Structure formats: structure tokens, C-alpha cells
mmCIF file of C-alpha atoms and ligand atoms in Angstrom:
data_model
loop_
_atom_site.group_PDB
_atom_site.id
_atom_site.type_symbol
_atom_site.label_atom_id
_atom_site.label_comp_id
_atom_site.label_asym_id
_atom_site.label_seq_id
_atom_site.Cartn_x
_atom_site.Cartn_y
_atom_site.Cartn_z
ATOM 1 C CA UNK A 10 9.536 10.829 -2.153
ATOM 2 C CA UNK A 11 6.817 13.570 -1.186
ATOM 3 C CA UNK A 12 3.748 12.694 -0.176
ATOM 4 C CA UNK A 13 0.373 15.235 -0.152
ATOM 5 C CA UNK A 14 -2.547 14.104 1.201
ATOM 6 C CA UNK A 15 -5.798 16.006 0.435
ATOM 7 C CA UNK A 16 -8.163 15.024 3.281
ATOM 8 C CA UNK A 17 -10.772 16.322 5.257
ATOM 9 C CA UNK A 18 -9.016 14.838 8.112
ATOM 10 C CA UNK A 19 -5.592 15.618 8.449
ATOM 11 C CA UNK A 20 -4.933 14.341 11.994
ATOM 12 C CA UNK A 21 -5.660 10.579 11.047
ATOM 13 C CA UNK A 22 -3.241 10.579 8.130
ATOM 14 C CA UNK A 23 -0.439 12.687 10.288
ATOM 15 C CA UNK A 24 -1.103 10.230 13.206
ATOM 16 C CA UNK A 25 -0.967 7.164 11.347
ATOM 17 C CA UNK A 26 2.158 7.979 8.850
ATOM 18 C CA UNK A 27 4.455 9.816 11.264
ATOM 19 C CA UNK A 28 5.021 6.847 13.684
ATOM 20 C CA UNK A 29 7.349 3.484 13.831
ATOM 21 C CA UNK A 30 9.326 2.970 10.304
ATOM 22 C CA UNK A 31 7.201 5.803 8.192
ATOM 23 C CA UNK A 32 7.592 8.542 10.639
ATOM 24 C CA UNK A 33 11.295 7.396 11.042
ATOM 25 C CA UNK A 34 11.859 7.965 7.550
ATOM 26 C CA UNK A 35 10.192 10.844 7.663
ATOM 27 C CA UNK A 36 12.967 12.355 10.100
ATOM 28 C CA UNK A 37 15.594 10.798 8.392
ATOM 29 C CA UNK A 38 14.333 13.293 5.527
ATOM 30 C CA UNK A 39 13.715 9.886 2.614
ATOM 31 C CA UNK A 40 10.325 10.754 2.931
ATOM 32 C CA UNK A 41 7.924 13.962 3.076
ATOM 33 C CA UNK A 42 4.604 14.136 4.378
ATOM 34 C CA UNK A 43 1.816 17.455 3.909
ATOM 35 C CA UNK A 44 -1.330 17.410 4.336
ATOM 36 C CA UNK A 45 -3.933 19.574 3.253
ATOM 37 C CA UNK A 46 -7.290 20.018 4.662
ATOM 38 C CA UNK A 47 -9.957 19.845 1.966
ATOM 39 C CA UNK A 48 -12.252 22.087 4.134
ATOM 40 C CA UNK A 49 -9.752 25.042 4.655
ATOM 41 C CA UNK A 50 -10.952 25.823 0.935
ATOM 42 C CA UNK A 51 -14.822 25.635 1.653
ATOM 43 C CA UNK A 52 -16.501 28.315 -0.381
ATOM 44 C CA UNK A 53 -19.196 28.436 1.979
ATOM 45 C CA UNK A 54 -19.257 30.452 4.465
ATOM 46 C CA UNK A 55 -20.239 27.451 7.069
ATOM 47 C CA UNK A 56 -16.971 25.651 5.810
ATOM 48 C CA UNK A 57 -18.971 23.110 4.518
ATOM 49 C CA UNK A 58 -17.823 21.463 1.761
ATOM 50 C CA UNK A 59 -20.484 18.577 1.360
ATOM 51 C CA UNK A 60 -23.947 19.206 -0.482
ATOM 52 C CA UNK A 61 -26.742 17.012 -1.295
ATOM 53 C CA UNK A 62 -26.460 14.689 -4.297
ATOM 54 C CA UNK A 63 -28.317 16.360 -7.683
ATOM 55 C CA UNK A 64 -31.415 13.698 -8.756
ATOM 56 C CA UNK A 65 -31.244 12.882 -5.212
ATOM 57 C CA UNK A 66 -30.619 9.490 -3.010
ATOM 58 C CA UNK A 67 -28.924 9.161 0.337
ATOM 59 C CA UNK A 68 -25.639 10.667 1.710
ATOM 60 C CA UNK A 69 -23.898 13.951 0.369
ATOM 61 C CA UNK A 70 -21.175 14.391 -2.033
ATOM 62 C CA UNK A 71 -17.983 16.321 -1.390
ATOM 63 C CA UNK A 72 -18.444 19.541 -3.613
ATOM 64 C CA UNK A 73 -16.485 19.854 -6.627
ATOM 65 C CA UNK A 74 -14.888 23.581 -6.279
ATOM 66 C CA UNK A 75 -12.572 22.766 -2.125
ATOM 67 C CA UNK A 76 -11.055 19.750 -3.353
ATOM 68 C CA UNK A 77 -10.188 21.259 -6.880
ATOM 69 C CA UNK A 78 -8.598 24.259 -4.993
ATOM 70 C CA UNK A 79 -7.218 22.021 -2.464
ATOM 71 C CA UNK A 80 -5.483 20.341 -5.709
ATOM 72 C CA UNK A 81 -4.312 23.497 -6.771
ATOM 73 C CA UNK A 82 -2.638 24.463 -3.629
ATOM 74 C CA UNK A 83 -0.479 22.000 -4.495
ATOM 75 C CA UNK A 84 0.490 21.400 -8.172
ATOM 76 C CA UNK A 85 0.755 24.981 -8.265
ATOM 77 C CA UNK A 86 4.197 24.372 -6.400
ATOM 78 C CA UNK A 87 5.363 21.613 -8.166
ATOM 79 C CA UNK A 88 7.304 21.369 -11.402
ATOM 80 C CA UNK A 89 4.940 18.621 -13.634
ATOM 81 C CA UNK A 90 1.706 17.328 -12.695
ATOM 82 C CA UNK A 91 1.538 14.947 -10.502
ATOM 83 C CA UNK A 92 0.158 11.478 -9.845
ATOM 84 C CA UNK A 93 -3.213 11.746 -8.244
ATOM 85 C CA UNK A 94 -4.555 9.210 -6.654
ATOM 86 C CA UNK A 95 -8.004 8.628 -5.809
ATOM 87 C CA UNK A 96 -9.027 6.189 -3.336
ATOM 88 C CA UNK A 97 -11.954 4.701 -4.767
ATOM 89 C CA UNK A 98 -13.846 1.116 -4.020
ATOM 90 C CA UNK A 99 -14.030 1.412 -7.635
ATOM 91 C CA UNK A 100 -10.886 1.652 -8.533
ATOM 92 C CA UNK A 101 -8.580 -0.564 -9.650
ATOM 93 C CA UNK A 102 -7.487 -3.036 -6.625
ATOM 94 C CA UNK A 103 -4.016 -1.930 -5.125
ATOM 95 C CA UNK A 104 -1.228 -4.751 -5.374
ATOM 96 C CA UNK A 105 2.374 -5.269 -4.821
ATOM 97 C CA UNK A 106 3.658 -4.398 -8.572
ATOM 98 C CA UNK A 107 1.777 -1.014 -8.438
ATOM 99 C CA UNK A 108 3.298 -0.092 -4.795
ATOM 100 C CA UNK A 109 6.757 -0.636 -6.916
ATOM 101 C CA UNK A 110 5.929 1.203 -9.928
ATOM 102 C CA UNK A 111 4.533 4.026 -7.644
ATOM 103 C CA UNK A 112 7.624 3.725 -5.638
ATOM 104 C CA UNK A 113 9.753 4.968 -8.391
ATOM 105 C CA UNK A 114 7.446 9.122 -8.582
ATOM 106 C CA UNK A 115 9.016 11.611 -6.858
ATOM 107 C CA UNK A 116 6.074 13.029 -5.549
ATOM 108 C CA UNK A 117 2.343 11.457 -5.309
ATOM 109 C CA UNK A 118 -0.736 13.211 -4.274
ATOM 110 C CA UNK A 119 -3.699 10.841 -2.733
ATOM 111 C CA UNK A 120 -7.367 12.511 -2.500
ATOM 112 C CA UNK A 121 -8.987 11.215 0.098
ATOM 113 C CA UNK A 122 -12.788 11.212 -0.405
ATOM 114 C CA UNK A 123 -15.689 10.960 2.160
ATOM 115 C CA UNK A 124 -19.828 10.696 2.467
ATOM 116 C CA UNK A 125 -21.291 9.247 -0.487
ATOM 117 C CA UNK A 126 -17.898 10.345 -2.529
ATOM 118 C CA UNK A 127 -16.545 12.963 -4.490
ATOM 119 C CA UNK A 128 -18.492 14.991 -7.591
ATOM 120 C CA UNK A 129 -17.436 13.320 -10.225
ATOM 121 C CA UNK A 130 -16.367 16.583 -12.365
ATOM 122 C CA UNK A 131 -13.361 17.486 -10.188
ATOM 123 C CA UNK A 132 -12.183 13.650 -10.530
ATOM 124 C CA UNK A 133 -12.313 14.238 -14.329
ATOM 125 C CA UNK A 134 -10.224 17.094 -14.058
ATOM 126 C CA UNK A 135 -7.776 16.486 -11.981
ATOM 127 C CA UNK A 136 -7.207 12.484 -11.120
ATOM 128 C CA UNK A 137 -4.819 10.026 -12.671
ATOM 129 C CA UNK A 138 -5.481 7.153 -11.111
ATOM 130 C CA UNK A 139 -8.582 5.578 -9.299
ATOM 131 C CA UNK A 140 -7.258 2.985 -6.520
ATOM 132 C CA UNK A 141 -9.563 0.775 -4.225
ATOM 133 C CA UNK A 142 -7.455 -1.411 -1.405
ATOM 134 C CA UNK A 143 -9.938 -4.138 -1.858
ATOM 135 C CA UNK A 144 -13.591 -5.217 -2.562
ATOM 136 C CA UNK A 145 -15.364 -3.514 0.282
ATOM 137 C CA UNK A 146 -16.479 -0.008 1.354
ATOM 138 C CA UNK A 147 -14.753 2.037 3.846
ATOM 139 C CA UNK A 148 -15.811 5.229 5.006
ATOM 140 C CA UNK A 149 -13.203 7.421 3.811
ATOM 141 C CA UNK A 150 -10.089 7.654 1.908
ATOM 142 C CA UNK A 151 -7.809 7.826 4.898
ATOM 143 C CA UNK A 152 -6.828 4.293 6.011
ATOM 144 C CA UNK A 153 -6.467 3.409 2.240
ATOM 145 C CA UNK A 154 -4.244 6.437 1.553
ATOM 146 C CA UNK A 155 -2.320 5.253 4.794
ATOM 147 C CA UNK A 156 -2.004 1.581 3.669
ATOM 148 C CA UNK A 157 -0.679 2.690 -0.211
ATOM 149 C CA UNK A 158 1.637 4.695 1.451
ATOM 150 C CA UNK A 159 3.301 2.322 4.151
ATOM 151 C CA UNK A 160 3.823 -0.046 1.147
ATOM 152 C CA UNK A 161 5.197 2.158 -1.056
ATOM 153 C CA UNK A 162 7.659 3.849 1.419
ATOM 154 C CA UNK A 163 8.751 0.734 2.433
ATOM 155 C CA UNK A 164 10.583 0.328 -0.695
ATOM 156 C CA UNK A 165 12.813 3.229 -1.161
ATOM 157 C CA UNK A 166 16.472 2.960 0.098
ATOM 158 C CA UNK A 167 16.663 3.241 3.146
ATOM 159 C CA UNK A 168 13.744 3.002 4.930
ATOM 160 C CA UNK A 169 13.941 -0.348 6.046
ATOM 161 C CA UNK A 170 17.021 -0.961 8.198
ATOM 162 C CA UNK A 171 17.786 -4.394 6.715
ATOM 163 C CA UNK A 172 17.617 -3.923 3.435
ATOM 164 C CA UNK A 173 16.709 -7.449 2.165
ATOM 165 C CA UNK A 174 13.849 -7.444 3.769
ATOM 166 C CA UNK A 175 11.705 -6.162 1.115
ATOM 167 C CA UNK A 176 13.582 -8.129 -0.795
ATOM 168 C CA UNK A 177 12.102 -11.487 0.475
ATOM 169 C CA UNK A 178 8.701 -10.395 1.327
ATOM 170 C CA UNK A 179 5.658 -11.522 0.484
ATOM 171 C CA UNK A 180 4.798 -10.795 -3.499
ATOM 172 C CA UNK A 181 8.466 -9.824 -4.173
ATOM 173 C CA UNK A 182 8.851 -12.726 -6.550
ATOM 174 C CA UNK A 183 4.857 -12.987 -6.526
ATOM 175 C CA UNK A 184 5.492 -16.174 -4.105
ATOM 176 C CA UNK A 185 4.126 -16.389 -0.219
ATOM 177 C CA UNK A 186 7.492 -15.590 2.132
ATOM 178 C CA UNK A 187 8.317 -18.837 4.089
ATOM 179 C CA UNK A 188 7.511 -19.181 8.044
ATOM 180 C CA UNK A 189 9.246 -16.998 10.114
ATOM 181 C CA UNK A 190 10.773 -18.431 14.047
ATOM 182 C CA UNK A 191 12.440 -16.720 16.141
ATOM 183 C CA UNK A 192 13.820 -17.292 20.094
ATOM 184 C CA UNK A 193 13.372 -19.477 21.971
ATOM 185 C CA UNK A 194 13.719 -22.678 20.197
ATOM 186 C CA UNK A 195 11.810 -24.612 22.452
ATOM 187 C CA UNK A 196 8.579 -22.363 22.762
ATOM 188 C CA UNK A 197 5.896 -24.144 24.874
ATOM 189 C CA UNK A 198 6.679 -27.764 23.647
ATOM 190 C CA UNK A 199 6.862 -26.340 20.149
ATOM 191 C CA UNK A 200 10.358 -26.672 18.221
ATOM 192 C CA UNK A 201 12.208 -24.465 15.378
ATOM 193 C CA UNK A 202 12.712 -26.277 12.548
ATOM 194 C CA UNK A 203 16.248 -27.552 12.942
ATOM 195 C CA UNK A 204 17.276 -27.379 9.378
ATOM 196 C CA UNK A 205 17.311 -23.382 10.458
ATOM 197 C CA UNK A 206 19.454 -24.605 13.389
ATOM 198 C CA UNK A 207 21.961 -26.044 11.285
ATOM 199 C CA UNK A 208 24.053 -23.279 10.055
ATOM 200 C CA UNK A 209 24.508 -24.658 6.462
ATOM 201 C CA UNK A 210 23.862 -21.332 4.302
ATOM 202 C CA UNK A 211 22.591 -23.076 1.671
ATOM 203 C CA UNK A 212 19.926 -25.775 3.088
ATOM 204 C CA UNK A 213 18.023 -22.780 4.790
ATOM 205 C CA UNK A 214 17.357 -21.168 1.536
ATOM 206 C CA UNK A 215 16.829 -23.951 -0.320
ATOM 207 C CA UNK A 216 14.195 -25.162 2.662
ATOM 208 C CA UNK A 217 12.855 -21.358 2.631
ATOM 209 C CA UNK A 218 12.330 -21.417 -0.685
ATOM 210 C CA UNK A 219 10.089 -24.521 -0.932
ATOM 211 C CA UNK A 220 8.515 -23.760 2.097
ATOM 212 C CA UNK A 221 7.524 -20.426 -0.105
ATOM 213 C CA UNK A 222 6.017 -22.697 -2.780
ATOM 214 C CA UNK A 223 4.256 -24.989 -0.614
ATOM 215 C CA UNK A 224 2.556 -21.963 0.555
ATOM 216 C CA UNK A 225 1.886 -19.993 -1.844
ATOM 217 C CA UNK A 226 0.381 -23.452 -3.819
ATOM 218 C CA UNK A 227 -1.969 -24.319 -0.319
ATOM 219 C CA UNK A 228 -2.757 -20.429 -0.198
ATOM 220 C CA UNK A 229 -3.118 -18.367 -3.164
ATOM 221 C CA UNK A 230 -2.408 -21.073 -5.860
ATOM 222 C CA UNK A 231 -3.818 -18.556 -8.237
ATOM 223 C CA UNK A 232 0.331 -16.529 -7.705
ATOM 224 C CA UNK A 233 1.848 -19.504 -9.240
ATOM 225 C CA UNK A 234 0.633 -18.804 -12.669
ATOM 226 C CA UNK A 235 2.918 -15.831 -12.895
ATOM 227 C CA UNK A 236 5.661 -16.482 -10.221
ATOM 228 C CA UNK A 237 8.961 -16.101 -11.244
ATOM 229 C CA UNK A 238 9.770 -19.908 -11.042
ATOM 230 C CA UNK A 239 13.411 -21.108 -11.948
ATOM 231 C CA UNK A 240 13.956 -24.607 -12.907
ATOM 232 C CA UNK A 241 14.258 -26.283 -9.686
ATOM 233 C CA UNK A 242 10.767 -24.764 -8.306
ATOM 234 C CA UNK A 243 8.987 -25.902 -10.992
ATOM 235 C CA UNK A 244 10.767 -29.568 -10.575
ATOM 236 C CA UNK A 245 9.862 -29.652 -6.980
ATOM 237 C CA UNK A 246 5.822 -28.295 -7.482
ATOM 238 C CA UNK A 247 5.381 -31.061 -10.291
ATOM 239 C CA UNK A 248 6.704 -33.727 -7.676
ATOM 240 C CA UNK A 249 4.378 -32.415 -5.394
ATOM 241 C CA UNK A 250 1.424 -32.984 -7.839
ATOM 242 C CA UNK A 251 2.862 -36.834 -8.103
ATOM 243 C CA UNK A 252 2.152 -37.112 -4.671
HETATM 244 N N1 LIG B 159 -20.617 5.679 -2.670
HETATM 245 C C1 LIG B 159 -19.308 5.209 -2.976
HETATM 246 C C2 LIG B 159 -19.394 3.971 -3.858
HETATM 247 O O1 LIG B 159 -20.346 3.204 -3.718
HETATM 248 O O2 LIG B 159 -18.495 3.755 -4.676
HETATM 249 C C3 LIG B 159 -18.550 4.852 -1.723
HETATM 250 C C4 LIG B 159 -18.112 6.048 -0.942
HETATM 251 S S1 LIG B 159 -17.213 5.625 0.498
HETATM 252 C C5 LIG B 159 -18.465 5.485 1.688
HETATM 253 C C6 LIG B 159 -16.414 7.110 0.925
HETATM 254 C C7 LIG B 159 -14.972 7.226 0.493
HETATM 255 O O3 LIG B 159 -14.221 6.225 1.132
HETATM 256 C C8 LIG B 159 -14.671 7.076 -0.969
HETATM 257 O O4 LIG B 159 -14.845 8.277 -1.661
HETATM 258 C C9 LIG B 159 -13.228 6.624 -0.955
HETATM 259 O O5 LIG B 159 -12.349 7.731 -0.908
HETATM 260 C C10 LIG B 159 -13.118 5.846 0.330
HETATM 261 N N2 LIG B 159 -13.154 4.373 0.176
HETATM 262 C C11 LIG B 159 -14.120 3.551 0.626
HETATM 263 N N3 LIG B 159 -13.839 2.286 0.370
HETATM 264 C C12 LIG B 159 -12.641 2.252 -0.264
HETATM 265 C C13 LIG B 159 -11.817 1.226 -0.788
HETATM 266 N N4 LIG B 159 -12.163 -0.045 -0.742
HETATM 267 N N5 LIG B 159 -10.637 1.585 -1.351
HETATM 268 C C14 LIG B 159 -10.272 2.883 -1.431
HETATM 269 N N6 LIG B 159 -11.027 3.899 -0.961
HETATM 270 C C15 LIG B 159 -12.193 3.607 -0.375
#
């Protein structure tokens, strides 16, 4: 997977991506990472690359012309157009299922924009995809370009060392993980579950997997209407509703 980032600052996406699992990845070559500075394409001789908005208001826009050139520094070296990516508050909001269908592009380009946002000409032209991380307003593209990527990357082969992990996460089967414990198993007066103690294969999961339900029904009930349930969860949520 390659990875271009068009920002106007660089040094927050390299210094966010290119440490712990991400920037492992990165040297174990499963992952690429450029990133190309919007402003390095300023037609003005300032380097600006921000002007006032046209019928006025507050804030300035990012000028059309830099991040359309910035664009076509890089689709210019690649084969088919690529995904691009806009982070947007008004896009639509980023989820598990579209880190996994994203996961499966060779090469994604996010546009990270800035100030009041981007002229809305060059997003015509050249985005595929508006993307917002959630219903509030950041100031800039970066940490959501950051976030879509960690979640993405963390599902090709071979990022993760243990590769069930993803497997079992969160949203994988659009159910809550179960509690975590780890050592010790006394930790201030507080005990591990014993049925994790036990050793019996088959009672863990079968105790992870309801403790998945009963969380995902107390927390985000909302999940359950499109989990993937098999016969036995669906047994075990309706005896919960007897209760
Ligand atoms: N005026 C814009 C609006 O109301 O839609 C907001 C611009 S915001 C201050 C500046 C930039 O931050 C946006 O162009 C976008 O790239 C990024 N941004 C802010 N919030 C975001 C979010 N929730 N998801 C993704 N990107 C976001």
C-alpha cells in the first residue's frame, strides 16, 4: 500500500505515521509513505497559497491552482487515478467497513485541507471521496488523514505481529471486543476472571463472545441490528431480554 499525503504540513503527518506499528511497517517495506507539501507549488511569489473567500465572510480558503498541482505531482507517476480522499467534516463519517474496503487500493492519496477549507473547484476536479472522522471540526486535515491511515494499515498482512488481532477487534464482526486482563491476577484486590484462568479452550471463547454481546447491547445497541449473529448469540441476547 502507498500512501501520499498532500498537506501543508508535512512534518505532522511524517511524525505521526512513521512511529510504533505504522512506521514499523513502513521499514518492513508493507507500507509507503510521501508527502507532499501543498505550498512548494504556491504560484505566488510569497508562497502563499491561501486567499480571501470571494462574497466574503471569515477565514481564507486554500487556493485552487497549489493543491491541483500538488495532485498532479503525483498521479502523473502513477498508472490509474487514484483514490482521493478529502478530509472533510462534511464528508461521509469514516467507519470500520470503509477502512477494509480502502484497505484493499494499492495506493490512496488523502488531501489534507486547512483555514476555512479548500476552493471547491479543485475538489470537483480531482476528489473521489469526501471523508469526515466524526461530527466535529478540526483544524486541518492532518490528524484525520493520520487516524484513516493507522486503521487502514492495520489491516494488511503483516503489519500486525499477531495476526488475529484484527481479527477480533472491535467492529470486525460489527460487535464490541470483550474485556481484556492481563498480569497480575490479583491487581490491587481486583481479580481476573477465572473462567480465563481455566485453560478450557472453549469456555474462554464462548465467555468472550457473550461478554462481546453484553457490550455491545449496554454500549452501542444500535451494532446489533446488523451484527453478524449466529444462532447461539441471538439465543443468549433474547434470554437476556427475559430477564
Ligand atoms: N469551514 C469548513 C466547514 O465548515 O465545513 C471547516 C474547515 S476546517 C476548519 C479545516 C480543514 O480541517 C478541513 O478542510 C478538513 O480538511 C479538516 N477537518 C476538520 N474537521 C474534520 C473532520 N471532522 N473530519 C475530517 N476532516 C476535518
Amino acid at each position: 500500500m502507498r500512501f501520499y499525503v498532500l498537506t501543508l504540513f508535512p512534518d505532522m503527518i511524517r511524525d505521526g505515521f512513521q512511529t510504533s506499528i505504522t512506521g514499523r511497517a513502513v521499514e518492513k517495506g508493507i507500507l509507503s509513505l510521501e508527502t507532499v507539501n501543498i505550498r512548494d507549488f504556491s504560484v505566488n511569489k510569497h508562497q502563499r497559497v491561501d486567499d480571501y473567500p470571494y462574497g466574503g465572510g471569515a477565514g481564507m480558503v486554500m487556493q485552487a491552482e497549489p493543491v491541483y498541482l500538488a495532485y498532479e505531482s503525483v498521479a502523473k507517476r502513477l498508472t490509474k487515478k487514484p483514490r482521493v480522499l478529502y478530509m472533510s467534516p462534511q464528508g461521509k463519517v469514516f467507519h470500520q467497513r470503509m477502512a477494509e474496503e480502502l484497505a484493499r487500493e494499492e495506493e490512496l492519496v488523502f488531501l489534507c485541507g486547512h483555514y476555512e477549507g479548500i476552493d471547491e473547484r479543485v475538489l470537483e476536479e480531482i476528489v473521489t471521496d469526501e471523508v469526515s472522522i466524526g461530527d466535529y471540526v478540526l483544524t486541518g486535515g492532518e490528524l484525520p488523514a493520520l487516524v484513516m491511515m493507522d486503521a487502514i494499515s492495520r489491516l494488511l498482512e503483516g503489519v500486525l505481529h499477531n495476526e488475529e488481532s484484527a481479527e477480533f477487534d472491535s467492529f470486525s464482526d460489527n460487535l464490541l471486543e470483550y474485556p481484556q486482563y492481563s498480569r497480575p491476577q490479583n491487581w490491587r484486590g481486583k481479580e481476573v476472571p477465572e473462567i480465563l484462568l481455566s485453560g478450557h479452550h472453549l469456555n474462554v471463547e464462548k465467555w468472550r463472545r457473550e461478554q462481546s454481546l453484553l457490550r455491545t447491547r449496554k454500549r452501542r445497541p444500535d451494532l446489533l441490528e446488523t451484527a453478524n449473529l449466529t444462532k447461539e448469540d441471538k439465543k443468549f441476547l433474547a434470554k437476556l431480554t427475559e430477564l
